[in-house]
mmCIF file of C-alpha atoms and ligand atoms in Angstrom:
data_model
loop_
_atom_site.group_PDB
_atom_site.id
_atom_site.type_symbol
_atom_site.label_atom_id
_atom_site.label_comp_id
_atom_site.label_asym_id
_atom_site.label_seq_id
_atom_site.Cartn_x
_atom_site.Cartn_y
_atom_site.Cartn_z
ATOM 1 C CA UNK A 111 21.742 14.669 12.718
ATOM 2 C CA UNK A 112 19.686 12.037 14.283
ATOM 3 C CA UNK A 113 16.212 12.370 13.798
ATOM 4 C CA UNK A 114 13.410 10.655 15.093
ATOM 5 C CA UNK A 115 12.985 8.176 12.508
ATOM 6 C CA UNK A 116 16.532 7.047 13.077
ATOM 7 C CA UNK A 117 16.511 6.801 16.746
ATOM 8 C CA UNK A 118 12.770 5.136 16.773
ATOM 9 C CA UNK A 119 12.659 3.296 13.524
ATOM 10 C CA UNK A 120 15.267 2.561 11.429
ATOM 11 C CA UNK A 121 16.815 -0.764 11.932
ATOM 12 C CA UNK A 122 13.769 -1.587 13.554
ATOM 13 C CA UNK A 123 10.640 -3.448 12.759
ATOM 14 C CA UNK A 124 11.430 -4.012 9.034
ATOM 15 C CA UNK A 125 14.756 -6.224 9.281
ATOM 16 C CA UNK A 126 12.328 -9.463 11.589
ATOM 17 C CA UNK A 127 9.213 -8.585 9.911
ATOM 18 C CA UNK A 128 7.503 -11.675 8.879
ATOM 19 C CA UNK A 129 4.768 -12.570 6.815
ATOM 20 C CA UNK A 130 1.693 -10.793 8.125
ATOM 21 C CA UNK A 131 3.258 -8.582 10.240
ATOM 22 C CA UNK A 132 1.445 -5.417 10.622
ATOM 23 C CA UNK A 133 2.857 -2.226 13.000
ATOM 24 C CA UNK A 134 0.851 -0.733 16.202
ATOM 25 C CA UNK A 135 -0.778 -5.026 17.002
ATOM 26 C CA UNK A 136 -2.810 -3.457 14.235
ATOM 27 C CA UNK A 137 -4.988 -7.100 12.264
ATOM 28 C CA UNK A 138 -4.258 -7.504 8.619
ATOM 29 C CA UNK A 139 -7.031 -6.451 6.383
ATOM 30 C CA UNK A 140 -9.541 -8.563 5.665
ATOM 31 C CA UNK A 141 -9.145 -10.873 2.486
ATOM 32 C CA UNK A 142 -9.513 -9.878 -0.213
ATOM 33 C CA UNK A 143 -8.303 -6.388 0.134
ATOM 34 C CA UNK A 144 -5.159 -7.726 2.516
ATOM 35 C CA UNK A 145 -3.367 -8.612 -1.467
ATOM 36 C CA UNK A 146 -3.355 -5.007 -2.103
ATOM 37 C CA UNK A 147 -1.991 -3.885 1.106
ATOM 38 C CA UNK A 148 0.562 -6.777 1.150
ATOM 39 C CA UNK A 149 1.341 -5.751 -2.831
ATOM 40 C CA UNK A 150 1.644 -1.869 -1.937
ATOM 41 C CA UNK A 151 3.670 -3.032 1.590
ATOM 42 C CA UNK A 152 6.302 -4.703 -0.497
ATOM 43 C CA UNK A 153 8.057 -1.449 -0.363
ATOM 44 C CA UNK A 154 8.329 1.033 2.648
ATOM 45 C CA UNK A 155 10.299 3.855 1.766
ATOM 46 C CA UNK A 156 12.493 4.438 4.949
ATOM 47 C CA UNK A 157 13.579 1.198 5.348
ATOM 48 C CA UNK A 158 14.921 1.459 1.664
ATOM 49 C CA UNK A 159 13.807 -2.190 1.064
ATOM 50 C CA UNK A 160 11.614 -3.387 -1.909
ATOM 51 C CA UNK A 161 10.265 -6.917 -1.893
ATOM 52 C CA UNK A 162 9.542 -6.674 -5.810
ATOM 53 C CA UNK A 163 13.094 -5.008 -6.871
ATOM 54 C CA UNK A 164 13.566 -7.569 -9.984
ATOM 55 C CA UNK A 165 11.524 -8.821 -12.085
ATOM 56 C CA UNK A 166 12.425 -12.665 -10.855
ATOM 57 C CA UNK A 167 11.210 -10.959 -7.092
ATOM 58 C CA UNK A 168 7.884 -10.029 -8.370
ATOM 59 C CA UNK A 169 7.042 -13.055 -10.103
ATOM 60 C CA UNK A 170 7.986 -15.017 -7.196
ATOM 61 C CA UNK A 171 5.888 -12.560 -5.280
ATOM 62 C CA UNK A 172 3.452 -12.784 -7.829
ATOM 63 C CA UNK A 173 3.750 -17.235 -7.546
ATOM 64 C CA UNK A 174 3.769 -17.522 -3.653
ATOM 65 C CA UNK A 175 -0.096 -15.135 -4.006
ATOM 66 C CA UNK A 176 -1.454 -17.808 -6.547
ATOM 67 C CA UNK A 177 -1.581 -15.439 -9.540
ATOM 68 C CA UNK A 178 0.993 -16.810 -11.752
ATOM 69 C CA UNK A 179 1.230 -20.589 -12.867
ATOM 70 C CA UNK A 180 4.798 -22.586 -12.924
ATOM 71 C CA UNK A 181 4.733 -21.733 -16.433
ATOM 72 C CA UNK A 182 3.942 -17.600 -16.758
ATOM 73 C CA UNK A 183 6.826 -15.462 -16.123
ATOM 74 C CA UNK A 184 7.288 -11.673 -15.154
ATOM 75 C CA UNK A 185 8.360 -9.662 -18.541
ATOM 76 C CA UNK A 186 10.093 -6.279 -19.256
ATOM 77 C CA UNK A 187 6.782 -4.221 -19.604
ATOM 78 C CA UNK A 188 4.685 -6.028 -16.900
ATOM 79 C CA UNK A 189 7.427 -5.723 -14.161
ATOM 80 C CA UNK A 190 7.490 -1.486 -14.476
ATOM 81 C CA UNK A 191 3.900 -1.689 -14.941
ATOM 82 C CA UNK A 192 3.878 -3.332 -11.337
ATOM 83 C CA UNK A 193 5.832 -0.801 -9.999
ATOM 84 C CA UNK A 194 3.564 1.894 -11.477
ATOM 85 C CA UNK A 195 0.508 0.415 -10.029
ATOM 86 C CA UNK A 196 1.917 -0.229 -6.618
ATOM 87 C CA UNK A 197 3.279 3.993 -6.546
ATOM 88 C CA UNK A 198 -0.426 4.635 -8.145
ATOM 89 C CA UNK A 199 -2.328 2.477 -5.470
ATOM 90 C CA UNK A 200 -0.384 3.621 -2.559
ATOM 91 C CA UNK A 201 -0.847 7.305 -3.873
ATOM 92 C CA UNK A 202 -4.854 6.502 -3.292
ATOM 93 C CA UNK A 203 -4.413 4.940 0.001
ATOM 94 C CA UNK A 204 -2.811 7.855 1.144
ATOM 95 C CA UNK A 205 -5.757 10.140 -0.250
ATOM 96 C CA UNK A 206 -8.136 7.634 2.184
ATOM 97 C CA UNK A 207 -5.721 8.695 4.876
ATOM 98 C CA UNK A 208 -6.366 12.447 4.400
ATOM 99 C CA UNK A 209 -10.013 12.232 3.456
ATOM 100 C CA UNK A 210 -8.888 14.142 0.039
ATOM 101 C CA UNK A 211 -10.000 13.709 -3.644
ATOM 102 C CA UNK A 212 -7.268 12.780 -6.006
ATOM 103 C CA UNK A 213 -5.493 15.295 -7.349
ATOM 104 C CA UNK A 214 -4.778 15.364 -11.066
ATOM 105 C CA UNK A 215 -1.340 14.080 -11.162
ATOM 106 C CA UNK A 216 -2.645 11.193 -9.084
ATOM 107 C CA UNK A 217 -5.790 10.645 -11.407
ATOM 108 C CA UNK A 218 -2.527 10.812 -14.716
ATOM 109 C CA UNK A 219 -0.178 8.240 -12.364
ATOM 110 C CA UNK A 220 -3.708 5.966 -11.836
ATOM 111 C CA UNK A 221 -4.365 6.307 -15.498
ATOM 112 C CA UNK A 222 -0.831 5.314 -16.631
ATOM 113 C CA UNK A 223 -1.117 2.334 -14.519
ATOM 114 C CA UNK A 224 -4.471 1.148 -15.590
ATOM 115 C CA UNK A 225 -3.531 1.638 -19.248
ATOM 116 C CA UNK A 226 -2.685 -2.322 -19.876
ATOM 117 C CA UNK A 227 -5.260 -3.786 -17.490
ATOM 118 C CA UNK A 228 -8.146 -5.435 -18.627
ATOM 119 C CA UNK A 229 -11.279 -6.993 -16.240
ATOM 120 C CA UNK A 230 -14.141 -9.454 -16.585
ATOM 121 C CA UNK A 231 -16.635 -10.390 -14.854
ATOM 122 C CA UNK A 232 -17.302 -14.467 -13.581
ATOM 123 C CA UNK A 233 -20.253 -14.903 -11.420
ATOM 124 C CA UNK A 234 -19.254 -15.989 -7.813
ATOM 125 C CA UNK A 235 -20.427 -19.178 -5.739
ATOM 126 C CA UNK A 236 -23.351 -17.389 -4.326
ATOM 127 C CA UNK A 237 -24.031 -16.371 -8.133
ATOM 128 C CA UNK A 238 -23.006 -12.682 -7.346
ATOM 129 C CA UNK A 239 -20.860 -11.317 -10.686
ATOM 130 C CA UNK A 240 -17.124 -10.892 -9.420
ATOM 131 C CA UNK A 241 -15.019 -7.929 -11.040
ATOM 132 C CA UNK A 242 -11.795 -10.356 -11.806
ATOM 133 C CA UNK A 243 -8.393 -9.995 -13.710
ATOM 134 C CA UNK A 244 -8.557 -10.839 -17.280
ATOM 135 C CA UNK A 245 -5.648 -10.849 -20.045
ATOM 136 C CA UNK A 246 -2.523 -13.624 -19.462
ATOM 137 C CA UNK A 247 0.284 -14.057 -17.094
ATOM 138 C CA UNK A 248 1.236 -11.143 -15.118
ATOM 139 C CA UNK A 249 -1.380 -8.597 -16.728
ATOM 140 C CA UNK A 250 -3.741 -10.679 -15.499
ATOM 141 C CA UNK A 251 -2.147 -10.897 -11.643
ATOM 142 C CA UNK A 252 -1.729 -7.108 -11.597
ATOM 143 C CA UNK A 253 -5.313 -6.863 -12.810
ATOM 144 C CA UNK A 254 -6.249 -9.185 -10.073
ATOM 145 C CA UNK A 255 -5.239 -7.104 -7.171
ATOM 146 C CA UNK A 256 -7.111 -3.850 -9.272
ATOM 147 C CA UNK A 257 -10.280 -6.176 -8.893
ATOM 148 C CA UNK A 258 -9.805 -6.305 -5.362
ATOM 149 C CA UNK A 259 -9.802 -2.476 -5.331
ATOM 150 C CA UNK A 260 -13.033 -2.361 -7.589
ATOM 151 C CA UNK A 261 -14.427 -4.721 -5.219
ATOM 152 C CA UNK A 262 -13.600 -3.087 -1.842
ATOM 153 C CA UNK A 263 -15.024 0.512 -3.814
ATOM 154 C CA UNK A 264 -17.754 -1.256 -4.035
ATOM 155 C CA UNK A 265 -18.425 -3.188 -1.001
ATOM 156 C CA UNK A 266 -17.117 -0.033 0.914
ATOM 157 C CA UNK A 267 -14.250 -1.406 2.838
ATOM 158 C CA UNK A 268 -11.511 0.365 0.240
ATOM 159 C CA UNK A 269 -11.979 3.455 2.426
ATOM 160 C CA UNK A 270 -10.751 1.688 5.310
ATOM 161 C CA UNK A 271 -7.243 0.923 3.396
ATOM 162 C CA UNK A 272 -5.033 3.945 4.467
ATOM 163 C CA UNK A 273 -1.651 4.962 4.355
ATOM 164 C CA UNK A 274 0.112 5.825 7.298
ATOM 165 C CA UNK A 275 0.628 10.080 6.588
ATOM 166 C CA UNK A 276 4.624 9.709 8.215
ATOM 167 C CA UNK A 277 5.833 10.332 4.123
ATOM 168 C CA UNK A 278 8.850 8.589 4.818
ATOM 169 C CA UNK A 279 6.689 5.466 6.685
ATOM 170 C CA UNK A 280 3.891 4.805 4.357
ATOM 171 C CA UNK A 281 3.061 1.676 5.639
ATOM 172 C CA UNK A 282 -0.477 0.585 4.563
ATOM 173 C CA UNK A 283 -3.152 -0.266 6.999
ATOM 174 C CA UNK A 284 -6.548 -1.524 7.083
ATOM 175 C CA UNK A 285 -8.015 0.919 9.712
ATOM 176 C CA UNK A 286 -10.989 -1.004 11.542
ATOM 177 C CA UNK A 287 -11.826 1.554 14.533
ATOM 178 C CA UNK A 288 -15.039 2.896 14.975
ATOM 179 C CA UNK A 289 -15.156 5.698 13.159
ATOM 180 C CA UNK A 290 -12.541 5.189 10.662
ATOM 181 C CA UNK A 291 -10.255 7.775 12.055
ATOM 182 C CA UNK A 292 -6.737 6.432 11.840
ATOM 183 C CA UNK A 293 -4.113 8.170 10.036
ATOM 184 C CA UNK A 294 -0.913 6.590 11.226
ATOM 185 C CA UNK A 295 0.047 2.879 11.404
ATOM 186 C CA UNK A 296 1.114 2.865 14.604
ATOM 187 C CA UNK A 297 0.087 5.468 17.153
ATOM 188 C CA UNK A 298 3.239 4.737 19.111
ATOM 189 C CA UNK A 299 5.423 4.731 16.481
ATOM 190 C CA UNK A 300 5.023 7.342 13.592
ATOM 191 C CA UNK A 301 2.357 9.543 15.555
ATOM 192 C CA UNK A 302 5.092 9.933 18.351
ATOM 193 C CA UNK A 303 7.765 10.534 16.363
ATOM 194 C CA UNK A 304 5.216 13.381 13.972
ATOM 195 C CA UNK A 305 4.464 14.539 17.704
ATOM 196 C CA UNK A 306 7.815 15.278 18.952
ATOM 197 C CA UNK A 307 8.882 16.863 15.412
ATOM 198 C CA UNK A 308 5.870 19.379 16.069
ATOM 199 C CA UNK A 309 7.202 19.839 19.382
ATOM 200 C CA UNK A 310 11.014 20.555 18.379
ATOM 201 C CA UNK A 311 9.352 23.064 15.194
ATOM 202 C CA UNK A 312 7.646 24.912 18.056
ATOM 203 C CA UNK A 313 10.506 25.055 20.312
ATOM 204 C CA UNK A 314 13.043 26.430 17.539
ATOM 205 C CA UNK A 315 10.364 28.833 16.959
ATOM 206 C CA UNK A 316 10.083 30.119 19.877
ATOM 207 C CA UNK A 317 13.536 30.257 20.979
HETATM 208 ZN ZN1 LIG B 33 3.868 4.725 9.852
#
């Protein structure tokens, strides 16, 4: 059966995305917090693509983002700790989406992922104290991007980090309308497509 996401979406925007590409003309979000969105973007569910899928992709990943040196390298444990943290952080994005508290099995996935990571604190330029990744090698990257997180939790700008509430889209976006109301990533794309499904439920319902 063709469904909306195949006749809209599939085969579409993912395949010529480029770096930086966001859906709906939408702007990245603002550094820092656009390493978390790009970490949690490297997988979108429908498009059945994960930019991370080996270890040897994430520390690449990890490389081209300036949080591993030539010489660190991507191991067993810190690879499906990656992939816990990016499921955990996307889990929270979409709980900005729906303006909900975390449930407990999100607060348990959040907890699992957090279990190896370790911060410090470094004062900043302007002599502020930075939250930053500590430990070695890729602990310390994925502790990096949870910085960013503490940071933007902080500075208040983590609320504005949603993800889009299509399940099967789940694209993150840094929402930056007025009043922080944005709940899909592209209002042409998955809120047409979560339109016309409400429309066909209604019409079987009523036929
Ligand atoms: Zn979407």
């Amino acid at each position: 059966m063709v469904t909306g996401i195949a006749s809209c979406c599939l085969g579409g925007y993912r395949d010529d995305v480029s770096e930086g590409f966001q859906p709906g003309g939408r702007a990245p979000a603002p550094p820092p917090l656009d390493l978390v969105q790009d970490f949690v973007n490297t997988e979108i569910p429908e498009w059945a693509r994960d930019d991370i899928a080996t270890p040897g992709l994430l520390e690449s990943w990890l490389r081209g983002r300036g949080l591993l040196s030539d010489d660190e390298g991507v191991d067993a444990a810190s690879f499906v700790a990656a992939r816990e943290l990016r499921s955990a952080l996307r889990a929270l994005a979409l709980l900005n989406t729906l303006g909900r508290r975390p449930p407990d099995r999100a607060l348990d996935e959040l907890r699992r992922a957090l279990r190896d990571i370790s911060l410090g604190v470094e004062p900043a330029a302007d002599g502020r104290l930075a939250v930053v990744g500590a430990g070695a090698g890729a602990q310390r990257a994925l502790a990096a991007i949870v910085a960013v997180v503490v940071e933007g939790q902080a500075s208040g700008s983590w609320p504005r980090l949603k993800a889009c509430r299509q399940e099967t889209c789940g694209w993150v976006f840094f929402d930056a309308s007025r009043n922080a109301s944005s709940t899909w990533c592209s209002m042409s794309v998955c809120g047409s497509r979560a339109k016309s499904a409400s429309y066909r439920r209604r019409r079987k319902a009523s036929s």
